[in-house]
PDB file of C-alpha atoms in Angstrom:
ATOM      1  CA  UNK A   1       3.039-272.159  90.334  1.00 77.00           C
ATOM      2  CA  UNK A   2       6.553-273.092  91.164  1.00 93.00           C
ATOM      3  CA  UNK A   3       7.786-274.252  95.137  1.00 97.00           C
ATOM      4  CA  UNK A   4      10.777-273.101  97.169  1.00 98.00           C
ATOM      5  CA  UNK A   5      13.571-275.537  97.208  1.00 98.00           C
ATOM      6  CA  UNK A   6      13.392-276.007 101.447  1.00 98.00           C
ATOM      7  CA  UNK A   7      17.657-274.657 101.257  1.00 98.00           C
ATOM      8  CA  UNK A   8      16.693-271.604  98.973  1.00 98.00           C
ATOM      9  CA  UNK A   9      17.647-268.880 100.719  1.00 98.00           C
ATOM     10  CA  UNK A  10      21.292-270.450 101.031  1.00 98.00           C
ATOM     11  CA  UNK A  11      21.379-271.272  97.788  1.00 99.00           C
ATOM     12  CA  UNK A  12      20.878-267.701  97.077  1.00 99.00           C
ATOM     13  CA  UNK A  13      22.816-266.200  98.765  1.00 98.00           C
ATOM     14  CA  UNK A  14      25.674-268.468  97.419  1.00 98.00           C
ATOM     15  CA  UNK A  15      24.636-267.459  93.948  1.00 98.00           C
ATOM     16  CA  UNK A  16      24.913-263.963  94.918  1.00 98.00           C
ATOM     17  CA  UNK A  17      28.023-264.205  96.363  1.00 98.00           C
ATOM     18  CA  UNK A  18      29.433-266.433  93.721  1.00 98.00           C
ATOM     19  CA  UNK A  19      28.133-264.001  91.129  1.00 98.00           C
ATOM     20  CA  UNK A  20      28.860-260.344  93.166  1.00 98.00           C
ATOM     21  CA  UNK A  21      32.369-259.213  91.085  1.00 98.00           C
ATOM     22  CA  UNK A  22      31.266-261.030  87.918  1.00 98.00           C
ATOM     23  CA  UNK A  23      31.213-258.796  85.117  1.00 97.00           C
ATOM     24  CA  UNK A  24      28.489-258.051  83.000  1.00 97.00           C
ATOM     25  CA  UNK A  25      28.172-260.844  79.863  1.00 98.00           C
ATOM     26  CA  UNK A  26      25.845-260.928  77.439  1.00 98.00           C
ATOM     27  CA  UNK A  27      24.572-264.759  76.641  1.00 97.00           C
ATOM     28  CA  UNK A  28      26.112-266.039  80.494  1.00 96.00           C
ATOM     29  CA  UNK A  29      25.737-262.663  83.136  1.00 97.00           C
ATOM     30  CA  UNK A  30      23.059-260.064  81.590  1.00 98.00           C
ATOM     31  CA  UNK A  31      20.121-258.978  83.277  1.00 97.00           C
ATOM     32  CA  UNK A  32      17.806-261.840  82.275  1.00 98.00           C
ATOM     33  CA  UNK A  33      20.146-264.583  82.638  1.00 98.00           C
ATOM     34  CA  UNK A  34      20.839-263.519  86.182  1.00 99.00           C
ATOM     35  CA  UNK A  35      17.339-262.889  87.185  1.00 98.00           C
ATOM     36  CA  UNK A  36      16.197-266.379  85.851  1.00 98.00           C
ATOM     37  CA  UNK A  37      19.680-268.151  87.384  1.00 98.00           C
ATOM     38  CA  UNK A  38      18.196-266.595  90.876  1.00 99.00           C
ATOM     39  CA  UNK A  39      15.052-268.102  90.418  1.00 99.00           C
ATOM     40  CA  UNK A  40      16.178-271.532  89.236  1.00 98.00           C
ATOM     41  CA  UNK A  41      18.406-271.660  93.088  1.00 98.00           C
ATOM     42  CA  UNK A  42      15.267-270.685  94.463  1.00 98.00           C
ATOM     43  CA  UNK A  43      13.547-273.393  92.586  1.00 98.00           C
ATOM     44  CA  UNK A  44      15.643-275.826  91.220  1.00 98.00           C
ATOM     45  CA  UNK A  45      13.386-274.529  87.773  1.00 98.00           C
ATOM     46  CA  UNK A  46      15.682-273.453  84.623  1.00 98.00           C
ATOM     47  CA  UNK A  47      12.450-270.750  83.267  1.00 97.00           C
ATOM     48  CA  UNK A  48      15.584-269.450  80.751  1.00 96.00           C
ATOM     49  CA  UNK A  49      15.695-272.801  78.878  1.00 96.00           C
ATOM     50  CA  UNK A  50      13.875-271.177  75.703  1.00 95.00           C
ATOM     51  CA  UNK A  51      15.924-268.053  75.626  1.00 97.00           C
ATOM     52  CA  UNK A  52      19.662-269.192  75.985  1.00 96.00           C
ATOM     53  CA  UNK A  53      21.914-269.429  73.003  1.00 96.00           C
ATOM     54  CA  UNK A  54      22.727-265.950  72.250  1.00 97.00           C
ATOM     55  CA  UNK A  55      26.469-265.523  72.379  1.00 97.00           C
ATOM     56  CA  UNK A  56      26.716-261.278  72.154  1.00 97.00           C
ATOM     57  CA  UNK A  57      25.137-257.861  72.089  1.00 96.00           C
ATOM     58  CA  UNK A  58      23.791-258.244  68.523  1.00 98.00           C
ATOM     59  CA  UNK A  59      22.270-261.685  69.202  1.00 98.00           C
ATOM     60  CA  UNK A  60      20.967-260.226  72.754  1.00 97.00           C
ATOM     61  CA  UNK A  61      18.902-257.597  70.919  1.00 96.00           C
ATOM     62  CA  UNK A  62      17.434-259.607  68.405  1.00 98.00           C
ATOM     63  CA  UNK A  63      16.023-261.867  71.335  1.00 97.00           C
ATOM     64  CA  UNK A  64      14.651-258.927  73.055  1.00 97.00           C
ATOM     65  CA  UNK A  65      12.791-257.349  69.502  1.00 97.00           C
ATOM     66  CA  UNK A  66      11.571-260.602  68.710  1.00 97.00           C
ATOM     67  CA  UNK A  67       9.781-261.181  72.618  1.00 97.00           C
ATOM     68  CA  UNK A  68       8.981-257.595  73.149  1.00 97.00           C
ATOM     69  CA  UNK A  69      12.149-256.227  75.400  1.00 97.00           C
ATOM     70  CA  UNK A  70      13.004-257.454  79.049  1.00 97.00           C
ATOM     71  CA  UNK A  71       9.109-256.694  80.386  1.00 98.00           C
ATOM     72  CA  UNK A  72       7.774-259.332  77.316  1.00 98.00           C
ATOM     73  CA  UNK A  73      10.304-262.019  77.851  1.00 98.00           C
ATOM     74  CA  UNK A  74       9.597-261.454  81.443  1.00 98.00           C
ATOM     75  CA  UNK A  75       5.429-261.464  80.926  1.00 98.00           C
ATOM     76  CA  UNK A  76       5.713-265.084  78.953  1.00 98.00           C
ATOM     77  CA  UNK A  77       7.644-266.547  81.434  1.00 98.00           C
ATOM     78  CA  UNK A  78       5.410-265.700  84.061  1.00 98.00           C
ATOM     79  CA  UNK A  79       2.330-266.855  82.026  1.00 98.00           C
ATOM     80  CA  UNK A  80       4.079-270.134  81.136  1.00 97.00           C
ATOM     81  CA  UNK A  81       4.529-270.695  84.795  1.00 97.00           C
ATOM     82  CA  UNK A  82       1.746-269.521  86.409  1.00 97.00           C
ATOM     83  CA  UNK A  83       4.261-266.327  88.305  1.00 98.00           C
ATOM     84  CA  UNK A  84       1.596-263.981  89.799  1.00 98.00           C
ATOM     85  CA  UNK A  85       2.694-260.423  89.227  1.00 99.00           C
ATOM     86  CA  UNK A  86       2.826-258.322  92.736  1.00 99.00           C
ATOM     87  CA  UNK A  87       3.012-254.856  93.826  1.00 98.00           C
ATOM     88  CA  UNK A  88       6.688-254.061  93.873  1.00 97.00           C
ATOM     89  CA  UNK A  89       6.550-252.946  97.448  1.00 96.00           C
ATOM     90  CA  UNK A  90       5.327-256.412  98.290  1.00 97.00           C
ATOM     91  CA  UNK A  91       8.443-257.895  96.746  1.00 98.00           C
ATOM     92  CA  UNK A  92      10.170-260.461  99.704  1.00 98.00           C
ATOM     93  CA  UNK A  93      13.598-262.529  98.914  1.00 98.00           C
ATOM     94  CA  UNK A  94      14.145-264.358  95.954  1.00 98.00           C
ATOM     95  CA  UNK A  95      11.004-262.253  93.744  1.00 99.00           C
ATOM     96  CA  UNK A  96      12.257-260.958  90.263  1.00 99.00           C
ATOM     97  CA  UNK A  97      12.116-257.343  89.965  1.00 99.00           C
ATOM     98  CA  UNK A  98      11.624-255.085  86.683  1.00 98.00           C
ATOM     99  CA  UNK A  99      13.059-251.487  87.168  1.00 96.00           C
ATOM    100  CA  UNK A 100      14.551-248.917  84.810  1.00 92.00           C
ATOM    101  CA  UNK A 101      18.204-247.512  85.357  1.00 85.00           C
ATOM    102  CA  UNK A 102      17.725-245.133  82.605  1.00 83.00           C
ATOM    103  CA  UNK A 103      18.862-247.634  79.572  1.00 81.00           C
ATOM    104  CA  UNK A 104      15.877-249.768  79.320  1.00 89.00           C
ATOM    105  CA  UNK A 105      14.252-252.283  81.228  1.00 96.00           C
ATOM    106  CA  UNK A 106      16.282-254.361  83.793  1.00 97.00           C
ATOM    107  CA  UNK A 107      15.324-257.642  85.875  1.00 98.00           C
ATOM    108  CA  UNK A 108      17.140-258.138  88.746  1.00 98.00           C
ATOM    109  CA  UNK A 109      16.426-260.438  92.121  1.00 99.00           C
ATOM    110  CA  UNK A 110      15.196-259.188  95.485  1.00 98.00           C
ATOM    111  CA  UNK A 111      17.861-260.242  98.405  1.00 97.00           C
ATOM    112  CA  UNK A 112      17.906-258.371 101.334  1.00 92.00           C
ATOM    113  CA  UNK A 113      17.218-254.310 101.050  1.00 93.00           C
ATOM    114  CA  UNK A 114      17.979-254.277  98.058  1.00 96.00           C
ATOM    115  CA  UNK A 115      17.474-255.596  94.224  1.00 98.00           C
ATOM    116  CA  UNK A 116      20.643-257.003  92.700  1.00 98.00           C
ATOM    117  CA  UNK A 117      21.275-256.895  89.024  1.00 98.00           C
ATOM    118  CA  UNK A 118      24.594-257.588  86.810  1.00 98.00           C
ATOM    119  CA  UNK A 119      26.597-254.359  85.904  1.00 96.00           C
ATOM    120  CA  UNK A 120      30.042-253.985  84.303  1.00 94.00           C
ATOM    121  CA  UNK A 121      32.043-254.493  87.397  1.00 96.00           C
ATOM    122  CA  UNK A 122      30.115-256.991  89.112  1.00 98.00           C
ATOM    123  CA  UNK A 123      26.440-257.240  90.685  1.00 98.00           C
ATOM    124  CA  UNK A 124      24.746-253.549  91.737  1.00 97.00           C
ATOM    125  CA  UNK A 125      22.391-252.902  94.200  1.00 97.00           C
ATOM    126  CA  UNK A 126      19.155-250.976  93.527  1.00 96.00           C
ATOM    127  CA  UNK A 127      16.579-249.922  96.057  1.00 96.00           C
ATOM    128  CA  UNK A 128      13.873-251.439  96.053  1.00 95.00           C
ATOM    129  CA  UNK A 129      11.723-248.465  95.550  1.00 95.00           C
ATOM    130  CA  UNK A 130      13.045-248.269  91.830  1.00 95.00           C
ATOM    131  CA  UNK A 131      11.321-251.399  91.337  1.00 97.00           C
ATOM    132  CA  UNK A 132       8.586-250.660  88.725  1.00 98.00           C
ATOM    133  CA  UNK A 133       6.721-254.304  88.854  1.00 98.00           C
ATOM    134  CA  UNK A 134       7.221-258.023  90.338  1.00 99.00           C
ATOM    135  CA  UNK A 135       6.593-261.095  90.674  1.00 99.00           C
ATOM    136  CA  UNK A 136       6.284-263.984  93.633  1.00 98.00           C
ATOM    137  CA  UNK A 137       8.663-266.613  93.120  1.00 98.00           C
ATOM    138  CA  UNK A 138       7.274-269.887  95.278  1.00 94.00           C
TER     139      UNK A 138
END
């Protein structure tokens, strides 16, 4: 089960802001990456140790086949850490959030209203009622 840091919620919100007109990046600023970088301010826990390394799209995908997409990368994690899965509409500051934007699976972090995930142009906000599952970080 993994602990709050007692400054989370500042240290989120830093993130967020530090990370709300970065760009899309596969390898540094993709959905996982992001979700996990959330949780490890909220934590002080890097969760995306085993998965880091890939450098580009191709590299990206391979990952994802080889764990079972965004939803199987984001089940072992959980198991490793003991991450109880939630009903979305329970899902309070700093949970992860799986939804679907219409190209796959997407994590993103709840902050707020809303559910933030990397796009192109920077972060995106997502309601929270697009949320398909979560989980309870601390």
């Amino acid at each position: 089960m993994l602990t709050r840091l007692t400054d989370w919620s500042i240290r989120l919100d830093r993130f967020i802001d530090l990370y709300r007109n970065r760009p899309f990046v596969w390898g540094e600023n993709d959905c996982c990456l992001f979700a996990m970088n959330c949780v490890e301010e909220v934590t002080g826990q890097d969760l995306a140790d085993p998965y880091r390394g890939y450098k580009n799209q191709k590299e990206a995908l391979r990952l994802l086949n080889r764990c079972g997409g965004v939803a199987g990368i984001a089940d072992a994690v959980a198991e490793k850490h003991n991450i109880p899965e939630i009903p979305p509409a329970n899902a309070r500051r700093g949970d992860v959030c799986l939804f679907d934007i219409g190209r796959g699976d997407t994590l993103g972090i709840r902050a707020g209203e809303f559910i933030y995930a990397p796009g192109y142009r920077g972060l995106i906000e997502f309601p929270i009622l697009q949320a398909l599952r979560a989980w309870r970080i601390g």
